[in-house]
Coordinates of C-alpha atoms in Angstrom, one line a residue:
M80 CA -29.1 96.7 -113.0
L81 CA -25.8 95.8 -111.3
P82 CA -26.0 93.4 -108.4
S83 CA -25.6 94.7 -104.9
P84 CA -22.1 94.7 -103.5
I85 CA -21.2 91.7 -101.5
S86 CA -20.5 93.8 -98.5
S87 CA -24.1 95.2 -98.6
N88 CA -25.5 91.7 -98.6
R89 CA -23.4 90.8 -95.7
R90 CA -24.6 93.9 -93.7
R91 CA -28.2 92.9 -94.4
A92 CA -27.5 89.3 -93.3
S93 CA -25.8 90.6 -90.2
Q94 CA -28.6 92.9 -89.3
H95 CA -31.1 90.1 -89.9
F96 CA -29.1 87.7 -87.7
R97 CA -28.8 90.4 -84.9
T98 CA -32.6 91.0 -85.1
F99 CA -33.3 87.2 -84.9
S100 CA -30.8 86.7 -82.1
S101 CA -32.3 89.5 -80.0
F102 CA -35.8 88.1 -80.5
D103 CA -34.6 84.6 -79.7
L104 CA -32.7 85.7 -76.6
S105 CA -35.7 87.8 -75.4
L106 CA -37.9 84.7 -75.9
L107 CA -35.5 82.5 -74.0
R108 CA -35.3 85.0 -71.1
T109 CA -39.1 85.2 -70.9
R110 CA -39.3 81.4 -70.8
S111 CA -36.5 81.3 -68.2
R112 CA -38.4 83.8 -66.0
F113 CA -41.6 81.7 -66.3
T114 CA -39.5 78.5 -65.5
N115 CA -37.9 80.2 -62.5
L116 CA -41.3 81.4 -61.3
S117 CA -42.7 77.9 -61.7
I118 CA -39.9 76.5 -59.6
I119 CA -40.4 79.1 -56.9
I120 CA -44.2 78.3 -56.8
L121 CA -43.6 74.6 -56.7
A122 CA -40.9 75.0 -54.0
G123 CA -43.4 77.1 -52.0
C124 CA -46.1 74.5 -52.3
F125 CA -43.6 71.8 -51.2
C126 CA -42.6 73.8 -48.1
V127 CA -46.2 74.5 -47.2
S128 CA -47.1 70.8 -47.6
F129 CA -44.0 69.7 -45.6
L130 CA -44.8 72.1 -42.8
Y131 CA -48.5 70.9 -42.8
N132 CA -47.5 67.3 -42.6
L133 CA -45.1 68.0 -39.7
A134 CA -47.8 69.8 -37.9
F135 CA -50.1 66.8 -38.5
I136 CA -47.5 64.3 -37.3
F137 CA -46.7 66.2 -34.1
S138 CA -50.2 67.4 -33.5
S139 CA -50.6 65.0 -30.6
S140 CA -48.3 67.2 -28.5
S141 CA -49.1 70.5 -30.0
P142 CA -49.9 73.3 -27.5
L143 CA -52.9 74.2 -29.8
L144 CA -54.6 71.0 -28.6
V145 CA -54.5 72.3 -25.0
A146 CA -56.5 75.3 -26.1
Y147 CA -59.3 73.2 -27.7
T148 CA -62.8 74.1 -26.6
P149 CA -65.7 71.6 -27.0
P150 CA -68.6 72.8 -29.1
Q151 CA -71.1 75.2 -27.4
S152 CA -73.9 72.6 -27.9
I153 CA -72.0 70.4 -25.4
L154 CA -70.9 73.1 -23.0
S155 CA -74.4 74.6 -22.8
T156 CA -75.6 71.3 -21.2
I157 CA -72.9 71.3 -18.5
A158 CA -73.0 73.1 -15.1
R159 CA -70.2 72.0 -12.8
N160 CA -70.7 71.7 -9.1
A161 CA -68.7 74.6 -7.7
T162 CA -67.9 72.7 -4.5
L163 CA -65.9 70.1 -6.6
E164 CA -63.7 72.5 -8.5
N165 CA -61.0 72.5 -5.8
L166 CA -60.7 68.8 -5.4
S167 CA -57.2 67.5 -5.9
H168 CA -57.1 63.8 -4.8
L169 CA -58.3 61.1 -7.2
V170 CA -59.4 57.8 -5.7
I171 CA -59.9 55.0 -8.3
V172 CA -61.6 51.7 -7.8
P173 CA -61.2 49.6 -11.0
G174 CA -64.0 47.3 -11.8
H175 CA -63.6 43.5 -12.2
A176 CA -67.2 42.4 -12.7
I177 CA -70.8 43.6 -12.8
W178 CA -73.2 43.4 -10.0
T179 CA -76.8 43.0 -11.2
G180 CA -78.6 43.1 -7.8
T181 CA -80.5 45.9 -6.2
Q182 CA -80.9 44.7 -2.6
P183 CA -78.3 44.5 0.3
D184 CA -78.9 40.8 0.7
Q185 CA -77.9 40.2 -2.9
V186 CA -74.4 41.7 -2.6
S187 CA -72.6 38.5 -1.9
D188 CA -74.8 36.3 -4.1
V189 CA -72.7 34.9 -6.9
D190 CA -75.8 34.6 -9.1
Q191 CA -76.2 38.4 -8.9
W192 CA -72.8 39.0 -10.5
T193 CA -71.9 38.8 -14.2
L194 CA -68.5 37.1 -14.1
E195 CA -65.9 35.8 -16.5
E196 CA -65.6 32.0 -16.6
Y197 CA -62.3 32.0 -14.7
Q198 CA -63.9 34.2 -12.0
R199 CA -66.7 31.7 -11.3
G200 CA -64.2 29.1 -10.3
G201 CA -62.9 31.3 -7.5
G202 CA -66.0 31.0 -5.2
S203 CA -67.5 33.7 -3.0
Y204 CA -64.1 35.0 -1.8
R205 CA -63.6 36.7 -5.2
I206 CA -66.9 38.5 -4.6
S207 CA -65.7 39.4 -1.1
A208 CA -62.6 41.0 -2.7
F209 CA -64.7 43.2 -5.0
I210 CA -66.9 44.4 -2.1
E211 CA -63.8 45.1 0.0
H212 CA -62.3 47.2 -2.9
I213 CA -65.5 49.2 -3.0
R214 CA -65.6 49.7 0.8
R215 CA -62.0 50.7 1.1
G216 CA -62.3 53.2 -1.8
V217 CA -65.3 54.8 -0.1
E218 CA -63.4 54.9 3.3
V219 CA -60.4 56.7 1.7
T220 CA -62.7 59.2 0.1
L221 CA -64.6 59.9 3.3
K222 CA -61.4 60.6 5.2
D223 CA -60.2 63.3 2.7
D224 CA -62.5 66.1 1.8
S225 CA -60.4 67.0 -1.2
S226 CA -60.9 63.6 -2.8
L227 CA -63.1 62.4 -5.6
L228 CA -63.9 58.7 -5.9
I229 CA -64.2 57.2 -9.4
F230 CA -65.5 53.7 -10.0
S231 CA -64.0 52.8 -13.4
G232 CA -65.1 50.1 -15.8
G233 CA -67.1 49.8 -19.0
Q234 CA -69.9 47.6 -20.3
T235 CA -67.6 44.7 -20.8
R236 CA -70.1 41.8 -20.6
L237 CA -72.5 40.9 -23.4
Q238 CA -75.0 39.6 -20.9
S239 CA -75.2 42.9 -19.0
T240 CA -77.1 46.1 -19.8
T241 CA -74.9 48.2 -17.4
T242 CA -71.3 48.9 -16.8
E243 CA -68.8 47.7 -14.1
A244 CA -68.5 51.2 -12.8
E245 CA -72.3 51.8 -12.5
S246 CA -72.8 48.5 -10.7
Y247 CA -70.1 49.3 -8.2
M248 CA -71.7 52.7 -7.5
R249 CA -75.1 51.0 -7.1
L250 CA -73.6 48.5 -4.7
A251 CA -72.0 51.2 -2.6
T252 CA -75.2 53.2 -2.4
T253 CA -77.3 50.0 -1.7
L254 CA -75.1 49.3 1.3
G255 CA -75.2 52.9 2.5
L256 CA -71.4 53.2 2.4
F257 CA -71.4 56.9 1.7
H258 CA -73.4 57.7 4.8
P259 CA -72.1 55.4 7.5
G260 CA -73.9 55.6 10.8
S261 CA -77.1 56.9 9.2
E262 CA -80.3 55.0 9.1
R263 CA -80.5 53.2 5.7
T264 CA -83.4 54.4 3.5
P265 CA -84.7 53.3 0.2
H266 CA -83.5 56.5 -1.4
E267 CA -79.9 57.1 -0.2
P268 CA -78.9 60.8 -0.3
H269 CA -76.7 61.8 -3.2
F270 CA -72.9 61.8 -2.4
P271 CA -71.4 64.4 -4.7
R272 CA -67.7 63.3 -4.4
A273 CA -68.3 60.0 -6.1
T274 CA -68.9 59.3 -9.8
T275 CA -68.3 56.7 -12.5
E276 CA -66.0 56.3 -15.5
T277 CA -67.8 54.0 -17.8
Y278 CA -65.5 53.3 -20.8
A279 CA -62.3 51.7 -19.5
L280 CA -61.7 48.2 -20.9
D281 CA -58.6 47.3 -18.9
S282 CA -56.4 48.4 -16.0
Y283 CA -54.3 50.9 -18.0
Q284 CA -57.5 52.6 -19.2
N285 CA -58.9 52.5 -15.6
F286 CA -56.0 54.7 -14.7
L287 CA -55.8 57.0 -17.7
F288 CA -59.6 57.4 -18.3
S289 CA -60.1 58.2 -14.6
L290 CA -57.6 61.0 -14.9
A291 CA -59.7 62.3 -17.8
R292 CA -62.9 61.8 -16.0
F293 CA -61.6 63.8 -13.0
H294 CA -60.9 66.6 -15.3
E295 CA -64.5 66.4 -16.7
I296 CA -65.9 66.7 -13.2
T297 CA -63.6 69.3 -11.7
G298 CA -62.0 71.2 -14.6
R299 CA -58.5 70.3 -13.4
Y300 CA -56.2 67.3 -13.0
P301 CA -55.4 65.6 -9.7
L302 CA -52.4 66.3 -7.6
Q303 CA -52.6 62.9 -5.9
V304 CA -53.9 59.5 -7.1
T305 CA -54.8 56.5 -5.0
I306 CA -55.9 53.2 -6.6
V307 CA -57.6 50.5 -4.6
G308 CA -57.4 47.0 -6.1
Y309 CA -55.8 43.5 -5.9
E310 CA -52.5 43.3 -4.2
M311 CA -51.3 41.0 -6.9
K312 CA -51.8 43.8 -9.4
R313 CA -49.6 46.3 -7.5
R314 CA -46.6 45.8 -9.7
R315 CA -48.7 46.3 -12.8
F316 CA -49.9 49.7 -11.7
E317 CA -46.8 50.9 -9.9
E318 CA -44.1 49.7 -12.3
L319 CA -45.9 49.8 -15.7
H320 CA -49.1 51.9 -15.8
R321 CA -47.7 54.7 -13.7
T322 CA -44.5 54.7 -15.8
A323 CA -46.5 54.7 -19.0
L324 CA -48.5 57.8 -17.8
R325 CA -45.4 59.4 -16.4
F326 CA -47.3 60.1 -13.2
P327 CA -44.9 61.1 -10.4
A328 CA -44.3 58.3 -7.9
H329 CA -44.5 60.6 -4.9
H330 CA -48.0 61.6 -5.9
F331 CA -49.2 58.0 -6.3
E332 CA -50.4 55.4 -3.8
Y333 CA -51.6 51.8 -4.4
I334 CA -53.7 50.1 -1.8
G335 CA -53.7 46.3 -2.4
I336 CA -56.4 44.0 -1.1
E337 CA -56.3 40.2 -1.7
P338 CA -59.1 37.7 -1.5
S339 CA -59.2 35.9 1.9
A340 CA -58.2 32.6 0.2
N341 CA -54.7 32.0 -1.1
E342 CA -55.3 31.8 -4.8
E343 CA -51.9 31.0 -6.3
S344 CA -53.4 30.3 -9.7
A345 CA -54.7 33.9 -9.8
R346 CA -51.2 35.2 -9.1
I347 CA -49.7 33.1 -11.8
G348 CA -52.5 34.3 -14.2
E349 CA -51.8 37.9 -13.3
V350 CA -48.1 37.5 -14.3
K351 CA -49.0 35.6 -17.5
N352 CA -52.0 37.6 -18.7
G353 CA -51.4 41.0 -17.1
Y354 CA -47.9 42.0 -16.0
A355 CA -45.9 40.2 -18.7
P356 CA -48.0 41.4 -21.7
Y357 CA -48.0 45.0 -20.4
K358 CA -44.2 44.9 -19.9
L359 CA -43.9 44.1 -23.6
D360 CA -46.7 46.4 -24.7
L361 CA -46.7 49.3 -22.3
Y362 CA -49.9 51.0 -23.7
G363 CA -51.8 47.8 -24.4
C364 CA -52.5 48.7 -28.0
H365 CA -50.9 45.8 -29.9
D366 CA -51.9 42.2 -30.6
F367 CA -52.8 40.3 -27.4
L368 CA -53.8 43.2 -25.2
L369 CA -55.7 45.0 -28.1
A370 CA -57.6 41.8 -28.8
K371 CA -58.7 41.7 -25.1
R372 CA -60.0 45.3 -25.4
R373 CA -62.0 44.5 -28.4
A374 CA -63.4 41.4 -26.8
R375 CA -64.5 43.6 -23.8
N376 CA -66.3 46.1 -26.0
P377 CA -69.3 44.1 -27.4
F378 CA -71.5 47.2 -27.5
I379 CA -69.0 49.3 -29.5
R380 CA -68.8 52.1 -26.9
F381 CA -66.2 54.9 -27.1
H382 CA -65.2 57.7 -24.8
S383 CA -65.4 61.5 -25.0
Y384 CA -62.0 62.3 -23.5
H385 CA -60.4 63.7 -26.7
A386 CA -62.9 66.6 -26.3
S387 CA -63.2 66.9 -22.5
A388 CA -59.5 66.3 -21.7
P389 CA -57.7 67.8 -24.7
E390 CA -54.4 67.9 -22.7
L391 CA -54.4 64.1 -22.9
R392 CA -55.1 63.7 -26.5
G393 CA -51.5 62.8 -27.4
L394 CA -51.4 60.2 -24.6
L395 CA -54.8 58.8 -25.6
E396 CA -53.5 58.2 -29.1
W397 CA -50.0 57.0 -28.2
C398 CA -49.3 53.6 -29.8
P399 CA -45.7 53.5 -31.0
D400 CA -44.3 50.7 -33.2
D401 CA -41.8 50.3 -30.4
A402 CA -44.3 49.0 -27.9
G403 CA -42.0 49.8 -24.9
M404 CA -41.4 53.5 -25.9
V405 CA -42.7 55.9 -23.3
Y406 CA -44.9 58.8 -24.4
N407 CA -42.7 61.9 -24.7
G408 CA -45.2 64.7 -25.2
P409 CA -46.2 67.3 -22.5
L410 CA -48.5 66.2 -19.7
P411 CA -50.4 68.3 -17.1
W412 CA -48.5 66.6 -14.2
D413 CA -45.1 67.4 -15.6
V414 CA -45.1 70.4 -13.2
Y415 CA -45.5 68.2 -10.1
K416 CA -41.9 67.0 -10.3

């Protein structure tokens, strides 16, 4: 048999090459489609992850937090007093010590107060200042039917089984301050427009936590805030804490009361241990001021305000690396301006 012509071999080779090339290109296209699909899927996952992380980072100021509702197991135990729902004026008396007495004649007894060591050196006039803060806070509240008085202060002393706020309330009740002119009885009638805030560990938290507590009691935030405390702490509250909370100046009042004695050392201590540290660390969440909070929380108590005042969650968690950076998220009192 004669061999096939060369041209015939070439045609067969060419056909074989075209068949192989078509298969190879089809395989490559299929792989390319799978690769493109994989890239699209990976890109989609990346975008979802990126958006989720952004939502997490900025969740402190997210409007969704405002719509948060506490669990029904909590809400079912709460029945707000309808007469308190229209209150608009918050009166705060920050605590400075814990009164352990139960009788009127024990109010000025130094031994009936759980004090810091530096407070013991001040004599009875320090105690007189605490009592005057309580009296003035009650007086302001009684003059304004739209006000709610909050004694603020946590269980800050290891030697005490109660809180600063509860002891102030007990003192006010023991002296019959809520019902002046009435005959004092062993069981003083309940005064509904006064309550306690029992978690604050410092002056900044006295202010912030009392705003949250006001919301717990009334279901709204105050239009006006009055704070009764030491005159020497006026600048700390007016210039630093109010600024940190961005509470409008024309809706804020500070009533300063000093001890009867001229305690220059206390004023120097206020600048050194209060005003100056807060000027550097506006929210009190770093180093020196954070250590003071930890030292004042020996019973490891923590508040419920993330749930009961969700509009403040961003502010409650605000602790920027730049310790002087003011919180820039939305706040309920932004509309007051």
